[in-house]
XYZ file of C-alpha atoms in Angstrom:
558
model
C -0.327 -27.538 -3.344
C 2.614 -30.368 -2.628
C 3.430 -32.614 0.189
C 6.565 -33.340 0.665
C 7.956 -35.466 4.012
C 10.994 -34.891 6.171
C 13.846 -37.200 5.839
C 12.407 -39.053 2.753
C 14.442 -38.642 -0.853
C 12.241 -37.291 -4.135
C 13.937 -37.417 -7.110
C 15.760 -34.194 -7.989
C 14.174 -32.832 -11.296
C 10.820 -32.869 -9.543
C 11.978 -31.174 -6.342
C 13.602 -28.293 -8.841
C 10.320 -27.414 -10.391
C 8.492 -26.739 -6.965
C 11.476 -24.931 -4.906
C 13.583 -21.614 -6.391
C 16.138 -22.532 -3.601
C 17.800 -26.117 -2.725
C 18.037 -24.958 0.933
C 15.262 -26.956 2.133
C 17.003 -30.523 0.848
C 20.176 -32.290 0.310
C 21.224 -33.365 -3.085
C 22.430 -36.795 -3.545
C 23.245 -37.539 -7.266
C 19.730 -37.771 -9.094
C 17.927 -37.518 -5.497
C 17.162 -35.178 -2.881
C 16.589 -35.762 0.666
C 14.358 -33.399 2.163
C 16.318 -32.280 5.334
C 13.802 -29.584 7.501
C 10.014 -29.530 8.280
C 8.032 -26.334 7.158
C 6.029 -24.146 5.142
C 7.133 -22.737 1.440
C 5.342 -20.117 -0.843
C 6.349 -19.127 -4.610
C 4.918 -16.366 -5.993
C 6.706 -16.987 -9.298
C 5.427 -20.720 -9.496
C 2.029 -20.144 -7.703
C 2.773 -23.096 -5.313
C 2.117 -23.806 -1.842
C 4.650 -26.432 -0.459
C 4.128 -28.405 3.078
C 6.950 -30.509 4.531
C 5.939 -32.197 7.127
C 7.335 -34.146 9.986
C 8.521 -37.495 9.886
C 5.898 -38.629 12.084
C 3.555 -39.595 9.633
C 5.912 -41.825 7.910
C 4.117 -45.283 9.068
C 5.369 -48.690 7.634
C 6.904 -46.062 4.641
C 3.495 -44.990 3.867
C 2.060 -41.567 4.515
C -1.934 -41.474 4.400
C -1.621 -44.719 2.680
C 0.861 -43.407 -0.167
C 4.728 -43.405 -0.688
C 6.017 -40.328 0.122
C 6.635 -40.096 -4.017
C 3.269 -40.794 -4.895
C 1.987 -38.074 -2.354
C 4.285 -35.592 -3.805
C 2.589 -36.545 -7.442
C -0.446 -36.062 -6.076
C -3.038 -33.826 -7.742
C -3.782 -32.241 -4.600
C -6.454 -29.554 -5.256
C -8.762 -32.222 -7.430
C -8.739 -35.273 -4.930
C -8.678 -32.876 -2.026
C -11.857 -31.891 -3.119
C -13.844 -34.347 -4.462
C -12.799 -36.861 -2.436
C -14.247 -36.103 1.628
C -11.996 -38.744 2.941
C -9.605 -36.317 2.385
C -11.366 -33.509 4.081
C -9.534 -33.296 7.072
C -5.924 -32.991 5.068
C -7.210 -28.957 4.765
C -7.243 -28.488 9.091
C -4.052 -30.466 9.144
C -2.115 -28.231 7.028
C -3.364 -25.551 8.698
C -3.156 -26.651 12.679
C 0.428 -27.789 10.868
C 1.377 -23.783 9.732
C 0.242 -22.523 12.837
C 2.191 -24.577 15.170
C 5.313 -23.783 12.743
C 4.225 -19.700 13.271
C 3.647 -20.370 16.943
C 7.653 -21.699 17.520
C 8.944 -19.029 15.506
C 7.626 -16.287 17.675
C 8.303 -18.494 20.755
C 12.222 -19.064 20.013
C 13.039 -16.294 17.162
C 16.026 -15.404 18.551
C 17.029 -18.462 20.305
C 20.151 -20.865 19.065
C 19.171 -24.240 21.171
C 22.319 -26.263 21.426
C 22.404 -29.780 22.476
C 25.404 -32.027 22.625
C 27.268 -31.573 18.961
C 23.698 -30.793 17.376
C 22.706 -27.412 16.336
C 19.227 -26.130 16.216
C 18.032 -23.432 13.415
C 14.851 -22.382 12.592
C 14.461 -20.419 9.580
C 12.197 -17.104 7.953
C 12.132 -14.505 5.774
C 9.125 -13.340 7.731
C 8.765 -10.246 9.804
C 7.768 -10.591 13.101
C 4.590 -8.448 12.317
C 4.033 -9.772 8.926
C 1.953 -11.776 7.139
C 2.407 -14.952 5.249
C 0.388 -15.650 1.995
C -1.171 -18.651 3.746
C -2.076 -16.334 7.157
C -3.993 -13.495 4.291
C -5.680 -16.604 3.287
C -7.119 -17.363 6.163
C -7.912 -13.765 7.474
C -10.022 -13.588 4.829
C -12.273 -16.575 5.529
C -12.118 -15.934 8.941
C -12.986 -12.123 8.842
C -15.512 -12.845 6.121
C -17.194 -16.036 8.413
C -17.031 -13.407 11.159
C -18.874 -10.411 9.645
C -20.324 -11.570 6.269
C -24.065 -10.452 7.966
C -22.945 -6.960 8.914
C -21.142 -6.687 5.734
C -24.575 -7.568 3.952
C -26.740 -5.872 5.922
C -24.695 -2.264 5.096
C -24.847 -3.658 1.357
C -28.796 -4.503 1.081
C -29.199 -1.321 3.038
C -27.573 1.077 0.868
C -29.400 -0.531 -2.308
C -32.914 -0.479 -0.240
C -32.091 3.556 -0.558
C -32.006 3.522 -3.571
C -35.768 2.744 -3.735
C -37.199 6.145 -3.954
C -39.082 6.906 -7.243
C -37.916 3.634 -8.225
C -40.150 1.954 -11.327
C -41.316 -1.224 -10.133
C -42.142 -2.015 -13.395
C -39.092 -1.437 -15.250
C -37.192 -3.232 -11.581
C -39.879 -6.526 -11.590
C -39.578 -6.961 -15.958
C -35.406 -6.642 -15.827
C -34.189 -8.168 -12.387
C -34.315 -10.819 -10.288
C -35.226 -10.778 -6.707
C -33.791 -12.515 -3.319
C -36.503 -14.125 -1.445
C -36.201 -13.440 2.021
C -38.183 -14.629 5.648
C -41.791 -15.035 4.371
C -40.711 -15.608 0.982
C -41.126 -12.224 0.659
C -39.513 -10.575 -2.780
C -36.015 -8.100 -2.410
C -34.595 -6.378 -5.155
C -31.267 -5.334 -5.261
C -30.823 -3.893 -9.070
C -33.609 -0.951 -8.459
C -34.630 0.755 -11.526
C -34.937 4.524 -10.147
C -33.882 8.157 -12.053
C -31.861 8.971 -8.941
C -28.144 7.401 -8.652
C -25.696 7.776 -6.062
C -22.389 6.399 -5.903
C -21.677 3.803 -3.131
C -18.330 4.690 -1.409
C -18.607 1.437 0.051
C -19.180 -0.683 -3.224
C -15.822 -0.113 -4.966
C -13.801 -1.650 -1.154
C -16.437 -4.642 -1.064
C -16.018 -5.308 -4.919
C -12.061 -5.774 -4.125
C -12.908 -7.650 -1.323
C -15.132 -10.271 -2.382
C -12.739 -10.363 -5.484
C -9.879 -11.379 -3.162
C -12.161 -13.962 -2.053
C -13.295 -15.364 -4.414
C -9.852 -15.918 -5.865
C -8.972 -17.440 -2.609
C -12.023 -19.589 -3.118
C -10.992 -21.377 -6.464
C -7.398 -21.451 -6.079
C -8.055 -23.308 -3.111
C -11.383 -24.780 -2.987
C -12.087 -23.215 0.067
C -15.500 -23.580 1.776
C -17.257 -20.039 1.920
C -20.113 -19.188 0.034
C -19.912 -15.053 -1.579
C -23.677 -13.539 -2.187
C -24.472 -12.990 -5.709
C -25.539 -9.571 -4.834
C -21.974 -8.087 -4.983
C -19.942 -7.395 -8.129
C -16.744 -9.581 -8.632
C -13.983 -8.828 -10.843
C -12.816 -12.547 -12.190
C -10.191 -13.892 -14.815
C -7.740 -11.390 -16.863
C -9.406 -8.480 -14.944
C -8.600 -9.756 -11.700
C -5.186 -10.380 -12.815
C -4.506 -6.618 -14.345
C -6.113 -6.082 -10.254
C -3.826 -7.649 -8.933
C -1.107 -5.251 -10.385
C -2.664 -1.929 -10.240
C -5.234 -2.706 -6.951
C -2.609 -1.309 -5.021
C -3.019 2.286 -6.335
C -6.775 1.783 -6.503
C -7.039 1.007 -3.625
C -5.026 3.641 -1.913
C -7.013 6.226 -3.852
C -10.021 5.466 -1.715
C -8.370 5.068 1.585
C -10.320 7.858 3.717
C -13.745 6.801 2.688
C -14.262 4.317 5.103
C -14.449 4.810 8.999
C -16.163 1.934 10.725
C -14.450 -0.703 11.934
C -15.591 -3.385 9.601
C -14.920 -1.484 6.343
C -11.376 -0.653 7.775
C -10.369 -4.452 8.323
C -11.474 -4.670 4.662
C -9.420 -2.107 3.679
C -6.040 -3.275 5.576
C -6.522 -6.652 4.459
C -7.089 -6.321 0.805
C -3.887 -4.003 1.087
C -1.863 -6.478 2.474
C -2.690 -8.774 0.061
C -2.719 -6.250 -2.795
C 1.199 -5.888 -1.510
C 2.352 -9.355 -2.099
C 0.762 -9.581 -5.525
C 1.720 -5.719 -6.722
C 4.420 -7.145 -9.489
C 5.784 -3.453 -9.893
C 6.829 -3.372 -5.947
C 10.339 -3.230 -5.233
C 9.947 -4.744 -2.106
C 7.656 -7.648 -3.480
C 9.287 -11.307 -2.299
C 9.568 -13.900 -4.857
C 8.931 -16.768 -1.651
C 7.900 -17.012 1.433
C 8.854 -19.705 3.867
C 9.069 -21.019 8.011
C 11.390 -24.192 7.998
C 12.931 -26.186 11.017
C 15.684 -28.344 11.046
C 15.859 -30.863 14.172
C 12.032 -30.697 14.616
C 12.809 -32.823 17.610
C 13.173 -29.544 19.453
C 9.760 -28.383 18.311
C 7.900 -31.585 19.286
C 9.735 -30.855 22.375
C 8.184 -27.668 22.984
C 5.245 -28.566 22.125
C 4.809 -31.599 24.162
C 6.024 -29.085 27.004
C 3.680 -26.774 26.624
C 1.000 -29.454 27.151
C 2.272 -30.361 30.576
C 3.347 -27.380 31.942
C 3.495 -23.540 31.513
C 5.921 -21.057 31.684
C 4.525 -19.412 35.169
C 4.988 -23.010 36.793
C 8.638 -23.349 35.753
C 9.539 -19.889 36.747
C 7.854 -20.101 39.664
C 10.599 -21.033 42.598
C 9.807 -22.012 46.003
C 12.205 -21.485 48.498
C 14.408 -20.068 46.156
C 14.893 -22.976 43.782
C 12.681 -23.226 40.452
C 11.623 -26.077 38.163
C 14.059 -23.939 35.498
C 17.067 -25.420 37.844
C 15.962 -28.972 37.317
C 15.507 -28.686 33.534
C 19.039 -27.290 33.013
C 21.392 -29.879 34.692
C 24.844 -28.927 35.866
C 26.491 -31.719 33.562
C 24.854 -29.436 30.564
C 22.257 -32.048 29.571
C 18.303 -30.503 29.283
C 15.498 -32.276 30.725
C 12.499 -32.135 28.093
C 9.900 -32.599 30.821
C 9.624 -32.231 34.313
C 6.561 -31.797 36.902
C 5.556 -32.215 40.360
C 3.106 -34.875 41.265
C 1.799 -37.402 43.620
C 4.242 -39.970 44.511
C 3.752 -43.122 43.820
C 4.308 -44.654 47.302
C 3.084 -41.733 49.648
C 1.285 -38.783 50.082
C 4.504 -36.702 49.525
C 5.406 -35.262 45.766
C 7.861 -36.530 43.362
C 9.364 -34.919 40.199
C 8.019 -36.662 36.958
C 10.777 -36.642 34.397
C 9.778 -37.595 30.710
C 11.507 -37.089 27.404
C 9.621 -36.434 24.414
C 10.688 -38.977 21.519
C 10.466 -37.849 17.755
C 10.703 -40.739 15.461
C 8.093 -42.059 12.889
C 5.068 -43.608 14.072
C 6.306 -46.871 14.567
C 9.674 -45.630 16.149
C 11.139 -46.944 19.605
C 13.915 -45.104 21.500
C 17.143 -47.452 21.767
C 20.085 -47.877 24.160
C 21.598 -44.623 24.039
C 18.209 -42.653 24.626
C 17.515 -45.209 27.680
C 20.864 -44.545 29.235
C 20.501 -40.345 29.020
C 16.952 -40.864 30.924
C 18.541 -42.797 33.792
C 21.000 -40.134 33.703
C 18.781 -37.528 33.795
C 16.562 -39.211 36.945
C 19.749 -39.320 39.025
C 21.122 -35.703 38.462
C 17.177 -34.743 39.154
C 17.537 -36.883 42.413
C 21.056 -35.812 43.286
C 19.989 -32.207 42.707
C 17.731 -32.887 45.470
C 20.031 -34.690 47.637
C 22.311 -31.966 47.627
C 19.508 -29.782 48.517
C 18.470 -31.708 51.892
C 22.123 -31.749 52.467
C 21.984 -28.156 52.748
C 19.130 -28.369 55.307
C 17.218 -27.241 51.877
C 14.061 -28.837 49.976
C 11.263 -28.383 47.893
C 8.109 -27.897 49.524
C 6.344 -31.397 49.927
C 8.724 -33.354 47.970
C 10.997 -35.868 49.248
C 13.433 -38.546 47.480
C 15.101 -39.980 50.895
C 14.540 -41.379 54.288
C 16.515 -40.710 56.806
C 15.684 -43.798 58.969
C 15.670 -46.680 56.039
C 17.992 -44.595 54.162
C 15.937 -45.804 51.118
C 14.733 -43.468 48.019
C 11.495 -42.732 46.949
C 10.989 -44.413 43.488
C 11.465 -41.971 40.811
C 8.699 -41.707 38.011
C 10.344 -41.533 34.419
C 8.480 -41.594 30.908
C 9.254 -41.402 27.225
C 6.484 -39.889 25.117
C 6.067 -40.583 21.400
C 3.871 -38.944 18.919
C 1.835 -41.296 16.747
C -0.447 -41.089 14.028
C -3.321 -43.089 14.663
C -6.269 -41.668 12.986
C -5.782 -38.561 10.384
C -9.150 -37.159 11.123
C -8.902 -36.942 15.340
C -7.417 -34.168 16.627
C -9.254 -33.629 19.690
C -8.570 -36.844 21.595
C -4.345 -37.364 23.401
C -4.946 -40.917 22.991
C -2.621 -41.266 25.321
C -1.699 -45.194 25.686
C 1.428 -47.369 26.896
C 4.193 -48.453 24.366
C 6.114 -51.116 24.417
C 7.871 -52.657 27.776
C 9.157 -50.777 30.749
C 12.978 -49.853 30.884
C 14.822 -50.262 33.951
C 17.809 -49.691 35.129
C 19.526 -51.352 38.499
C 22.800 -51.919 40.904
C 20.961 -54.732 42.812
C 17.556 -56.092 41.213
C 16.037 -56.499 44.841
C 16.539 -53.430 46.010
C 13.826 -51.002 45.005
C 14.305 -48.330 47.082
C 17.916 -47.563 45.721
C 19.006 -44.588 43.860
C 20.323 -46.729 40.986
C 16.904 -48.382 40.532
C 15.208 -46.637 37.680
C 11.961 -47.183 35.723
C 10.792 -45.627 32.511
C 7.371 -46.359 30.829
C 6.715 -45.728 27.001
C 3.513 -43.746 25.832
C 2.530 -42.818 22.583
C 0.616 -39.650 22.497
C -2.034 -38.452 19.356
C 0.173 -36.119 17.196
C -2.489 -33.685 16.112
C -4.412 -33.500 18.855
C -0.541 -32.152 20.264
C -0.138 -30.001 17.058
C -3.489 -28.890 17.711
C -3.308 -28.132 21.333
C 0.133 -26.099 20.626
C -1.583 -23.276 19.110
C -4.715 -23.530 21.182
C -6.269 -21.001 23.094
C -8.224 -23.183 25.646
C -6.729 -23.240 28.601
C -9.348 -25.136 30.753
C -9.263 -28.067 28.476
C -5.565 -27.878 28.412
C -5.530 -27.881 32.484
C -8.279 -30.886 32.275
C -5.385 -32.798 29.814
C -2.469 -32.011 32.395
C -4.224 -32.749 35.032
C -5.782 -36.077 33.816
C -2.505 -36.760 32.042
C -0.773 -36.326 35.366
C -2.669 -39.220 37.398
C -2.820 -41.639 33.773
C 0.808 -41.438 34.422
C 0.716 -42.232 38.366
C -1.675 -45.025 38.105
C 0.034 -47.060 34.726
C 2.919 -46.715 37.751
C 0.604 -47.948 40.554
C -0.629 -50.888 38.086
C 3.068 -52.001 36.966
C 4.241 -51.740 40.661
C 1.386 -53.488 41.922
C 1.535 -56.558 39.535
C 4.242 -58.933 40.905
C 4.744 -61.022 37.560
C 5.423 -57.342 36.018
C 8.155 -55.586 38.372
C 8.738 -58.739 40.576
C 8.361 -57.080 44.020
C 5.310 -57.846 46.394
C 4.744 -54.362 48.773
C 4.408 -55.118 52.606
C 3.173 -52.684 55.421
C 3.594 -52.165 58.849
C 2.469 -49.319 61.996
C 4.883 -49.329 64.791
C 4.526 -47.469 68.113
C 6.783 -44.429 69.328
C 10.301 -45.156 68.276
C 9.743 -48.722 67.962
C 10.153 -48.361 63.971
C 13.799 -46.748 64.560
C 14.855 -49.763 66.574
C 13.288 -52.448 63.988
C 15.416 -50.465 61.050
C 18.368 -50.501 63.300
C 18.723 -53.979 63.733
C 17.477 -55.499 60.570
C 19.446 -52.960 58.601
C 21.507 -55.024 56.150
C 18.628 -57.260 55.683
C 16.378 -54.005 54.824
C 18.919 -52.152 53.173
C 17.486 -50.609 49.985
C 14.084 -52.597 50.342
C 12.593 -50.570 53.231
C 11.362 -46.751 53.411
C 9.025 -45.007 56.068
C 6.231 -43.974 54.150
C 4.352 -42.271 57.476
C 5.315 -40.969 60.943
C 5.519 -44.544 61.702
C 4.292 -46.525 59.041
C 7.427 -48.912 57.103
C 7.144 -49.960 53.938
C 8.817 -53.507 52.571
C 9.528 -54.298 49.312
C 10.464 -58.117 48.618
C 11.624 -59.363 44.776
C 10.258 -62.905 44.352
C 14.088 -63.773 43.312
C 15.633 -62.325 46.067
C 18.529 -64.561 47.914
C 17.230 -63.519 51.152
C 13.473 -64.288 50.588
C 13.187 -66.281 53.593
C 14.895 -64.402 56.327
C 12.773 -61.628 54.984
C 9.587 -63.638 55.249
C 10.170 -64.691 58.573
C 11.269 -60.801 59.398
C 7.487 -59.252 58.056
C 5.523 -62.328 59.196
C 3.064 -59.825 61.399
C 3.234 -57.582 58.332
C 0.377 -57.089 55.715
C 0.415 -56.937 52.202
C 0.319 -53.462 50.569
C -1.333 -52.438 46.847
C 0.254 -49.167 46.445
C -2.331 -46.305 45.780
């Protein structure tokens, strides 16, 4: 087994011996730089190859190792002796499955953004099985029913007791001590023999396992009761189990026996050398894994009932695909951060290595995408149209709601958690601004940074929990409203102080009215008749606005 990282360069000879194909890098005289993320099998070299994302490129170390001397690696001897390395097995696989996952997500879909081109890559079925995915339905089948399994086997041998010699059984066998420490026998001494239908299927089995075991130093423990075929006789199996096998097909009719059976066929498939149909590699690999983090940071905050869902006639779909072509990565509906009223969330997931920061240009598209989400709703309420609770202006102040943006990296943080977001703030807030004290303008934007636990998200992709998913979007949801309410409500940090006011009747139109130019952009009505001031502490106007709000009180928003 070989790790190998996207976007790092190996030297050529050694990236030869492991791949039949040079698809999966880009040769650069004596180098190769590996250019996809993915999975790779050879049958002919007997090598399982990982590529994995970029992300765990930190400081040019992976797991504390140059991306060469990873590759170099003796994988399956420190991988098992060493239990710091324990958790590198559930990686690999949470890793495969998310790859599995976005293939039969997107399998037909060409994603096309600006001049770059997405392609994902198989030469998997839909409906077929990967050497890795027989692997693991044979632990997991076997973990699953290895007491029903025994039970039929001890059973059928405890049948065999009649006229058994005990004394002949006790002098030449050994027995299995059981509750009570009381003695069983399995190899009964009796004159009486019947063939086991069910031994010759279990023998294959276990076989299969047991190779699975050592090649891979997987942690399952086979009974010594049943008979395993091991070495150069495992390897003739391997080319003639096929036809074995399918000699004894229509013994079996319980359930359990024909899992066995389809499994050890499958496998018995891939390794018949003599099949014409017999692949010489297997492989899943993803160029632009941006997209994938994408989808899988998506699929963590929303689902695909809530974007297809539309209320009065409009869906979330809309507001993902802009007019102007550009795709929002994530959207959702949430408190706002000034009212009781909803706002639309819009985040962007950010794929870099773990100690990546989005620059200039990525900045600029997330202002752009805030103010095609907010003139999308504009035009709506210009059409006497609107989303249900959700509003971005006022009509008396004239001033718009503030507009929640985020970017989202993944980070590696610790290599053994994958059951925590560790969700956390990056870096400084972005803005973006016409006038800096007007925050209640269209053209004043905000966007925190998060970094988000990678493999708890590569985890959660393939996940089948749905209430702890719903517990991390909804807790994710208000994390992302309050960091808001605390930057907002720290003066030194966005430089506004929050004032409040109730006025009676129309008494709040005719205050608006008049003080108009002073309040233009730094006012909104936040309730029937409840104004809200915003003041920057190096605005021009600071004291004609402090003598305007002296009755006012100070606000904390919340």
């Amino acid at each position: 087994m070989k790790i190998l990282i996207e976007g790092e360069k190996y030297s050529l000879n050694t990236l030869l011996e492991v791949f039949d194909d040079p698809k999966f890098f880009i040769q650069e005289g004596m180098f190769g730089t590996i250019n996809c993320v993915g999975y790779y099998h050879s049958f002919s070299k007997n090598e399982l190859i990982y590529i994995l994302p970029k992300v765990f490129i930190i400081e040019e170390k992976a797991f504390e190792l140059s991306p060469q001397q990873l590759f170099d690696l003796d994988l399956k001897i420190s991988f098992k002796h060493d239990v710091n390395y324990a958790w590198v097995r559930q990686l690999l696989i949470y890793f495969y499955n998310s790859l599995a996952e976005f293939r039969n997500r997107y399998r037909n879909t060409v994603i096309i953004e600006s001049s770059q081109s997405f392609e994902l890559n198989s030469n998997l079925g839909l409906t077929e099985y990967s050497y890795l995915d027989l692997v693991l339905s044979f632990v997991n089948f076997y973990k699953k029913n290895k007491n029903t399994i025994l039970y039929h086997h001890i059973e059928f041998i405890s049948n065999q007791a009649k006229k058994a010699k005990w004394e002949k059984t006790i002098r030449t066998s050994l027995p299995i001590l059981i509750s009570n420490n009381s003695p069983l026998y399995i190899d009964i001494r009796n004159k009486q023999k019947k063939v086991n239908d069910e031994e010759e299927l279990l023998s294959y089995f276990f076989s299969i396992l047991n190779h699975f075991k050592i090649e891979h130093d997987l942690p399952v423990t086979i009974d010594k009761s049943y008979k395993l075929i091991r070495g150069s006789q495992f390897e003739k199996l391997q080319r003639t189990g096929l036809t074995k096998l399918r000699k004894i097909k229509h013994r079996y009719f319980a359930d359990t026996l024909k899992r066995m059976y389809q499994l050890c066929e499958l496998y018995f498939s891939k390794t018949d050398l003599s099949s014409p149909k017999r692949k010489n590699e297997e492989f899943i690999s993803v160029r632009n894994y941006n997209i994938v983090f994408e989808d899988m940071i998506d699929k963590l905050f929303t689902d695909k009932i809530y974007d297809s869902k539309s209320i009065n006639g409009i869906s979330i779909d809309k507001l993902k695909n802009n007019k102007d072509g550009k795709i929002i990565d994530h959207i959702f509906e949430h408190k706002s951060i000034i009212d009781t009223d909803n706002i639309f969330y819009i985040g962007d997931s950010k794929y870099y290595k773990s100690d990546g920061v989005a620059g200039k240009l990525s900045t600029y598209k997330q202002f752009t995408y805030a103010k095609n989400v907010i003139q999308f709703n504009i035009d709506l309420l210009n059409k006497s149209k609107a989303y249900d609770n959700i509003r971005y202006r006022d009509d008396i102040t004239e001033g718009y709601n503030i507009s929640p943006n985020f970017f989202i990296y993944g980070h590696l943080n610790d290599e053994k958690n994958f059951d925590e977001p560790l969700l956390k703030k990056y870096k400084t807030v972005k803005k973006s601004f016409h006038f800096k004290d007007r925050i209640f303008d269209r053209d004043t934007l905000f966007v925190l940074q998060y970094r988000i636990n990678f493999l708890f998200v590569l985890k959660s992709y393939t996940s089948i929990n749905f209430n702890k998913i719903n517990s991390f979007r909804n807790d994710t949801k208000n994390h992302f409203r309050n960091k808001f309410l605390k930057y907002f409500n720290s003066v030194d940090n966005c430089g506004f102080e929050f004032y409040e006011k109730d006025f009676e009747n129309d008494a709040i139109d005719i205050f608006v009215n008049k003080n108009f130019r002073l309040l233009n952009g730094k006012a909104i009505k936040i309730k029937e008749n409840t104004l809200l001031i915003a003041i920057h502490k190096e605005d021009r106007q600071k004291e004609l606005l402090d003598n305007l709000i002296k009755d006012f009180e100070t606000k904390l928003l919340g």
